[in-house]
């Protein structure tokens, strides 16, 4: 059951970032100036994400903003972490920087998942952010692999447009 919860949290959050806008990005950021509210999300089927070799997420940001790419979590029903989440930047962006830091964020578990109640408050998370190089506008790409405690390790390509 923990494995299903990990897949839902990691993949739904990653897939759900697609609908994020510049307006919500700037209100999300709290830990070290990062996220305080969850972004609007589009739910993507967990099975499709869990079996995908590469997940592609399209994001848009302003040149001066810090973009929250993802905040993966692995939580038990009491909202305690199930273990460490490791992130490897497998392809760094050409026109910016990806940062990985410990922090906290709201989760996005489905009703019926054991840690669903964790959605009501922030829980420990690994924050993955992008910052464009000073003065840069245009497309950029970053690829990360996220290693969850249960062993699944999705690769996510972020196609980023910097306005």
Short mmCIF file of C-alpha atoms in Angstrom, two decimals:
data_model
loop_
_atom_site.label_atom_id
_atom_site.label_comp_id
_atom_site.label_asym_id
_atom_site.label_seq_id
_atom_site.Cartn_x
_atom_site.Cartn_y
_atom_site.Cartn_z
CA UNK A 1 0.00 0.00 0.00
CA UNK A 2 2.91 2.35 0.70
CA UNK A 3 4.21 1.75 -2.83
CA UNK A 4 0.87 2.83 -4.32
CA UNK A 5 0.87 5.93 -2.16
CA UNK A 6 4.40 6.79 -3.25
CA UNK A 7 3.49 6.40 -6.90
CA UNK A 8 0.42 8.56 -6.50
CA UNK A 9 2.27 11.30 -4.62
CA UNK A 10 5.37 11.40 -6.76
CA UNK A 11 3.70 11.04 -10.11
CA UNK A 12 0.53 13.02 -9.57
CA UNK A 13 2.44 15.94 -8.18
CA UNK A 14 4.90 15.86 -11.05
CA UNK A 15 2.18 15.48 -13.65
CA UNK A 16 0.03 18.04 -11.88
CA UNK A 17 2.52 20.86 -12.28
CA UNK A 18 1.48 21.23 -15.91
CA UNK A 19 -1.28 23.77 -15.14
CA UNK A 20 0.87 26.03 -12.99
CA UNK A 21 1.02 29.69 -14.07
CA UNK A 22 3.43 32.52 -13.35
CA UNK A 23 0.83 34.06 -11.02
CA UNK A 24 0.60 30.93 -8.87
CA UNK A 25 4.35 30.25 -8.97
CA UNK A 26 5.12 33.45 -7.17
CA UNK A 27 2.59 32.70 -4.41
CA UNK A 28 3.93 29.14 -3.99
CA UNK A 29 7.43 29.93 -2.93
CA UNK A 30 8.20 29.68 0.81
CA UNK A 31 10.97 27.34 2.08
CA UNK A 32 13.98 29.53 1.37
CA UNK A 33 11.30 31.70 -0.16
CA UNK A 34 9.49 28.71 -1.74
CA UNK A 35 5.93 27.28 -2.01
CA UNK A 36 3.20 28.21 0.46
CA UNK A 37 0.15 27.02 -1.51
CA UNK A 38 -0.25 24.07 -3.85
CA UNK A 39 -0.60 24.94 -7.55
CA UNK A 40 -3.72 24.02 -9.50
CA UNK A 41 -3.33 20.44 -10.70
CA UNK A 42 -4.53 18.20 -13.49
CA UNK A 43 -4.68 14.60 -12.28
CA UNK A 44 -2.81 12.16 -14.50
CA UNK A 45 -3.44 8.41 -14.21
CA UNK A 46 -0.91 6.90 -11.83
CA UNK A 47 -0.45 3.67 -13.77
CA UNK A 48 0.50 5.54 -16.93
CA UNK A 49 3.04 7.66 -15.07
CA UNK A 50 4.46 4.77 -13.07
CA UNK A 51 5.07 2.75 -16.24
CA UNK A 52 6.39 5.65 -18.32
CA UNK A 53 10.10 5.68 -19.08
CA UNK A 54 10.08 9.43 -19.55
CA UNK A 55 7.52 11.92 -18.25
CA UNK A 56 7.42 15.23 -20.12
CA UNK A 57 6.16 18.35 -18.34
CA UNK A 58 5.75 21.73 -20.05
CA UNK A 59 6.22 24.80 -17.85
CA UNK A 60 6.28 28.57 -18.39
CA UNK A 61 7.92 31.11 -16.10
CA UNK A 62 9.08 34.70 -16.10
CA UNK A 63 12.80 35.44 -16.33
CA UNK A 64 13.01 36.75 -12.76
CA UNK A 65 10.90 34.06 -11.06
CA UNK A 66 12.04 30.91 -9.29
CA UNK A 67 9.96 28.11 -10.80
CA UNK A 68 8.94 25.21 -8.57
CA UNK A 69 9.29 22.20 -10.87
CA UNK A 70 8.27 19.54 -8.34
CA UNK A 71 8.08 18.75 -4.65
CA UNK A 72 8.07 14.93 -4.47
CA UNK A 73 7.06 13.30 -1.19
CA UNK A 74 6.86 9.76 0.22
CA UNK A 75 4.59 9.76 3.28
CA UNK A 76 2.94 7.21 5.53
CA UNK A 77 -0.67 7.70 6.75
CA UNK A 78 0.56 9.78 9.72
CA UNK A 79 2.37 12.13 7.28
CA UNK A 80 5.82 10.94 8.38
CA UNK A 81 8.40 10.44 5.61
CA UNK A 82 8.81 6.83 4.44
CA UNK A 83 12.46 7.47 3.63
CA UNK A 84 14.75 9.74 1.70
CA UNK A 85 14.05 10.93 -1.82
CA UNK A 86 17.12 11.43 -3.99
CA UNK A 87 17.15 13.63 -7.09
CA UNK A 88 19.73 13.47 -9.87
CA UNK A 89 19.86 16.18 -12.51
CA UNK A 90 20.65 14.01 -15.53
CA UNK A 91 20.67 16.90 -18.01
CA UNK A 92 21.21 20.41 -16.68
CA UNK A 93 19.46 23.29 -18.44
CA UNK A 94 21.54 25.31 -20.90
CA UNK A 95 20.12 28.67 -19.84
CA UNK A 96 19.47 28.34 -16.12
CA UNK A 97 20.02 26.30 -12.98
CA UNK A 98 18.11 23.50 -11.26
CA UNK A 99 18.32 23.48 -7.46
CA UNK A 100 17.34 20.60 -5.15
CA UNK A 101 16.67 21.30 -1.47
CA UNK A 102 14.82 19.84 1.50
CA UNK A 103 11.68 21.75 2.41
CA UNK A 104 7.96 21.24 2.89
CA UNK A 105 4.95 21.31 0.60
CA UNK A 106 1.31 20.32 0.38
CA UNK A 107 0.75 16.79 -0.90
CA UNK A 108 -1.80 15.68 -3.51
CA UNK A 109 -2.92 12.18 -2.50
CA UNK A 110 -6.14 10.78 -3.95
CA UNK A 111 -9.16 10.09 -1.72
CA UNK A 112 -8.79 6.51 -0.51
CA UNK A 113 -4.99 6.63 -0.36
CA UNK A 114 -3.81 6.01 3.23
CA UNK A 115 -1.98 9.39 3.52
CA UNK A 116 -4.89 11.40 1.97
CA UNK A 117 -5.30 13.38 5.22
CA UNK A 118 -1.75 14.71 4.76
CA UNK A 119 -3.08 16.99 1.98
CA UNK A 120 -4.46 19.37 4.65
CA UNK A 121 -1.02 20.51 5.82
CA UNK A 122 2.54 20.81 4.64
CA UNK A 123 4.74 17.77 4.98
CA UNK A 124 8.44 17.15 4.34
CA UNK A 125 9.31 17.32 0.64
CA UNK A 126 12.24 17.58 -1.72
CA UNK A 127 11.92 20.88 -3.60
CA UNK A 128 13.15 20.98 -7.19
CA UNK A 129 13.34 24.51 -8.62
CA UNK A 130 14.53 26.21 -11.80
CA UNK A 131 16.02 29.69 -12.15
CA UNK A 132 16.70 31.14 -15.60
CA UNK A 133 20.04 32.84 -16.24
CA UNK A 134 19.92 36.62 -15.82
CA UNK A 135 18.34 38.27 -18.84
CA UNK A 136 17.52 35.00 -20.63
CA UNK A 137 14.19 34.47 -22.40
CA UNK A 138 13.32 31.52 -24.60
CA UNK A 139 13.14 27.73 -24.33
CA UNK A 140 15.14 25.61 -21.91
CA UNK A 141 15.14 21.93 -20.96
CA UNK A 142 16.08 20.14 -17.74
CA UNK A 143 15.92 16.41 -17.06
CA UNK A 144 15.81 14.95 -13.55
CA UNK A 145 15.46 11.46 -12.13
CA UNK A 146 13.71 11.11 -8.79
CA UNK A 147 14.52 8.06 -6.65
CA UNK A 148 11.72 7.18 -4.20
CA UNK A 149 12.24 4.99 -1.09
CA UNK A 150 10.16 2.18 -2.63
CA UNK A 151 12.61 1.88 -5.53
CA UNK A 152 10.67 3.50 -8.35
CA UNK A 153 12.64 6.20 -10.11
CA UNK A 154 10.81 8.18 -12.81
CA UNK A 155 12.72 10.40 -15.22
CA UNK A 156 11.07 13.76 -15.89
CA UNK A 157 11.93 16.13 -18.72
CA UNK A 158 10.88 19.71 -18.08
CA UNK A 159 10.37 21.72 -21.27
CA UNK A 160 10.55 25.27 -19.90
CA UNK A 161 9.58 28.49 -21.63
CA UNK A 162 11.08 31.61 -20.07
CA UNK A 163 9.12 34.79 -20.89
#
